Amino acid sequence: MSIRDMSEKDIGVCARIAANSPLKDTYGFTRQGWENRLREAMNDSLSLLYLAEEEGAVAGFAWVHTKGVFLSAPYLRFIAISPAFSGKGLGSMLLDEFESRTRDGGRDFFLLVSDFNSNAIRFYEKHGYEKVGELKDFAVMGVREIIMRKENSRA
């Protein structure tokens, strides 16, 4: 398994992974919508896009905004893993990469996770993230986004 920066040629497969994620129905994800988002992010100097590969196949990706929290702290926008590669530690690799690449970018690391996504909440808690608040009806009516924070030990 390896990590590398996303390129234009990777957008289609990464968009498919995101559009087929368990969140697709709640958030109305489509492949075209994700292709548009990822292309925009590639042109945003504050965004990082990178992916995990296994044997040359894209297995998952992460989208990071380096100053996404009040322009002062790194924000993990999204991690998605292809079901074919689930359970192989790729989520942990992508999360570690987020922290490594943004370690000098702020005092804390932040992310949002949907209140119904209990597996993701447990995953982030296992990696040292704590619930610090919530945003009711922020992205979708009827869903609370849980704000999670991890202290950056090197800041």
CSV table of C-alpha atoms in Angstrom, one decimal:
chain,number,residue,atom,x,y,z
A,1,MET,CA,0.0,0.0,0.0
A,2,SER,CA,1.2,3.4,-0.8
A,3,ILE,CA,0.1,7.1,-0.7
A,4,ARG,CA,0.5,9.6,-3.5
A,5,ASP,CA,-1.0,12.9,-4.6
A,6,MET,CA,-4.2,12.7,-6.7
A,7,SER,CA,-3.8,13.6,-10.3
A,8,GLU,CA,-6.4,14.6,-12.9
A,9,LYS,CA,-6.5,11.0,-14.2
A,10,ASP,CA,-7.5,9.8,-10.8
A,11,ILE,CA,-10.6,12.0,-10.4
A,12,GLY,CA,-13.0,9.6,-12.1
A,13,VAL,CA,-12.2,6.6,-9.9
A,14,CYS,CA,-12.1,8.7,-6.7
A,15,ALA,CA,-15.5,10.3,-7.7
A,16,ARG,CA,-16.9,6.8,-8.1
A,17,ILE,CA,-15.7,5.7,-4.7
A,18,ALA,CA,-17.2,8.8,-3.0
A,19,ALA,CA,-20.5,8.6,-5.0
A,20,ASN,CA,-20.9,5.0,-3.9
A,21,SER,CA,-20.1,5.6,-0.3
A,22,PRO,CA,-22.6,4.7,2.5
A,23,LEU,CA,-23.3,8.5,2.7
A,24,LYS,CA,-24.5,8.8,-0.8
A,25,ASP,CA,-28.2,8.6,-0.1
A,26,THR,CA,-28.2,11.1,2.8
A,27,TYR,CA,-26.1,13.7,1.0
A,28,GLY,CA,-27.2,13.1,-2.6
A,29,PHE,CA,-23.7,12.2,-3.8
A,30,THR,CA,-23.3,11.7,-7.6
A,31,ARG,CA,-20.3,10.8,-9.6
A,32,GLN,CA,-20.5,14.0,-11.6
A,33,GLY,CA,-20.9,16.1,-8.5
A,34,TRP,CA,-17.8,14.5,-7.0
A,35,GLU,CA,-15.9,15.0,-10.2
A,36,ASN,CA,-16.7,18.7,-10.1
A,37,ARG,CA,-15.8,19.0,-6.4
A,38,LEU,CA,-12.5,17.3,-6.9
A,39,ARG,CA,-11.5,19.3,-10.0
A,40,GLU,CA,-12.3,22.5,-8.0
A,41,ALA,CA,-10.2,21.3,-5.1
A,42,MET,CA,-7.3,20.6,-7.4
A,43,ASN,CA,-7.3,24.3,-8.3
A,44,ASP,CA,-7.6,25.4,-4.7
A,45,SER,CA,-4.2,26.2,-3.1
A,46,LEU,CA,-5.5,25.4,0.3
A,47,SER,CA,-6.8,21.9,-0.6
A,48,LEU,CA,-4.8,18.7,-0.5
A,49,LEU,CA,-6.0,15.6,-2.4
A,50,TYR,CA,-4.1,12.3,-2.1
A,51,LEU,CA,-5.0,8.7,-2.4
A,52,ALA,CA,-4.0,5.2,-1.3
A,53,GLU,CA,-3.1,2.6,-3.8
A,54,GLU,CA,-2.7,-1.1,-3.5
A,55,GLU,CA,-1.0,-3.0,-6.4
A,56,GLY,CA,-1.6,0.0,-8.7
A,57,ALA,CA,-5.3,0.3,-8.0
A,58,VAL,CA,-6.8,3.3,-6.3
A,59,ALA,CA,-8.2,2.0,-3.0
A,60,GLY,CA,-9.3,5.3,-1.4
A,61,PHE,CA,-8.6,9.0,-1.1
A,62,ALA,CA,-8.7,12.0,1.2
A,63,TRP,CA,-9.5,15.6,0.7
A,64,VAL,CA,-8.0,18.1,3.2
A,65,HIS,CA,-8.4,21.8,3.6
A,66,THR,CA,-5.2,23.1,5.2
A,67,LYS,CA,-6.9,26.1,6.8
A,68,GLY,CA,-10.5,25.0,6.8
A,69,VAL,CA,-11.3,25.9,10.4
A,70,PHE,CA,-11.5,29.6,10.7
A,71,LEU,CA,-8.5,29.9,8.4
A,72,SER,CA,-6.3,28.7,11.3
A,73,ALA,CA,-6.5,24.9,11.5
A,74,PRO,CA,-6.4,21.9,9.2
A,75,TYR,CA,-9.8,20.3,8.4
A,76,LEU,CA,-10.3,16.8,7.0
A,77,ARG,CA,-13.1,17.2,4.5
A,78,PHE,CA,-13.5,13.6,3.4
A,79,ILE,CA,-12.1,10.1,3.5
A,80,ALA,CA,-13.5,7.4,1.2
A,81,ILE,CA,-12.3,3.8,0.9
A,82,SER,CA,-13.4,1.5,-1.9
A,83,PRO,CA,-15.4,-1.5,-0.4
A,84,ALA,CA,-13.0,-3.9,-2.2
A,85,PHE,CA,-10.2,-2.5,0.1
A,86,SER,CA,-12.1,-2.1,3.3
A,87,GLY,CA,-10.6,-3.4,6.5
A,88,LYS,CA,-7.0,-3.2,5.3
A,89,GLY,CA,-6.0,-0.1,7.3
A,90,LEU,CA,-6.3,2.4,4.5
A,91,GLY,CA,-8.4,4.7,6.5
A,92,SER,CA,-5.8,4.9,9.2
A,93,MET,CA,-3.1,5.5,6.6
A,94,LEU,CA,-5.1,8.3,5.0
A,95,LEU,CA,-5.8,9.8,8.4
A,96,ASP,CA,-2.1,9.6,9.4
A,97,GLU,CA,-1.2,11.3,6.2
A,98,PHE,CA,-3.6,14.1,6.9
A,99,GLU,CA,-2.0,14.7,10.3
A,100,SER,CA,1.6,14.4,8.9
A,101,ARG,CA,1.0,16.8,6.0
A,102,THR,CA,-0.7,19.4,8.1
A,103,ARG,CA,1.2,19.1,11.3
A,104,ASP,CA,2.7,22.6,10.9
A,105,GLY,CA,-0.6,24.1,10.0
A,106,GLY,CA,-2.3,24.7,13.3
A,107,ARG,CA,-2.7,23.8,16.9
A,108,ASP,CA,-5.4,21.2,16.3
A,109,PHE,CA,-6.8,18.9,13.6
A,110,PHE,CA,-10.6,19.0,12.9
A,111,LEU,CA,-13.2,17.1,11.0
A,112,LEU,CA,-17.0,16.6,10.9
A,113,VAL,CA,-18.8,13.3,11.0
A,114,SER,CA,-22.5,12.6,10.6
A,115,ASP,CA,-24.3,11.7,13.8
A,116,PHE,CA,-25.6,8.4,12.3
A,117,ASN,CA,-22.1,7.3,11.1
A,118,SER,CA,-21.2,5.4,14.3
A,119,ASN,CA,-18.5,3.4,12.7
A,120,ALA,CA,-16.7,6.6,11.6
A,121,ILE,CA,-17.2,8.2,15.1
A,122,ARG,CA,-15.6,5.1,16.7
A,123,PHE,CA,-12.7,5.1,14.1
A,124,TYR,CA,-11.9,8.8,14.8
A,125,GLU,CA,-12.1,8.3,18.6
A,126,LYS,CA,-9.8,5.3,18.3
A,127,HIS,CA,-7.3,7.7,16.6
A,128,GLY,CA,-7.5,10.3,19.4
A,129,TYR,CA,-10.3,12.6,18.2
A,130,GLU,CA,-12.8,13.9,20.6
A,131,LYS,CA,-16.3,15.2,20.1
A,132,VAL,CA,-16.3,18.9,20.8
A,133,GLY,CA,-19.6,20.1,19.5
A,134,GLU,CA,-22.3,19.6,16.9
A,135,LEU,CA,-23.9,21.4,14.0
A,136,LYS,CA,-27.6,20.6,13.7
A,137,ASP,CA,-29.1,20.6,10.2
A,138,PHE,CA,-25.7,21.9,8.9
A,139,ALA,CA,-25.3,19.9,5.7
A,140,VAL,CA,-28.7,18.2,5.5
A,141,MET,CA,-31.9,18.8,7.5
A,142,GLY,CA,-32.3,16.2,10.2
A,143,VAL,CA,-28.6,15.3,10.5
A,144,ARG,CA,-26.3,16.6,13.1
A,145,GLU,CA,-22.6,17.0,12.1
A,146,ILE,CA,-20.4,16.1,15.0
A,147,ILE,CA,-17.3,18.3,15.3
A,148,MET,CA,-14.3,16.3,16.2
A,149,ARG,CA,-10.9,17.6,17.3
A,150,LYS,CA,-7.5,16.2,18.0
A,151,GLU,CA,-4.7,18.2,19.6
A,152,ASN,CA,-1.7,18.6,17.4
A,153,SER,CA,1.2,17.4,19.7
A,154,ARG,CA,3.8,19.2,17.6
A,155,ALA,CA,2.2,22.7,17.4
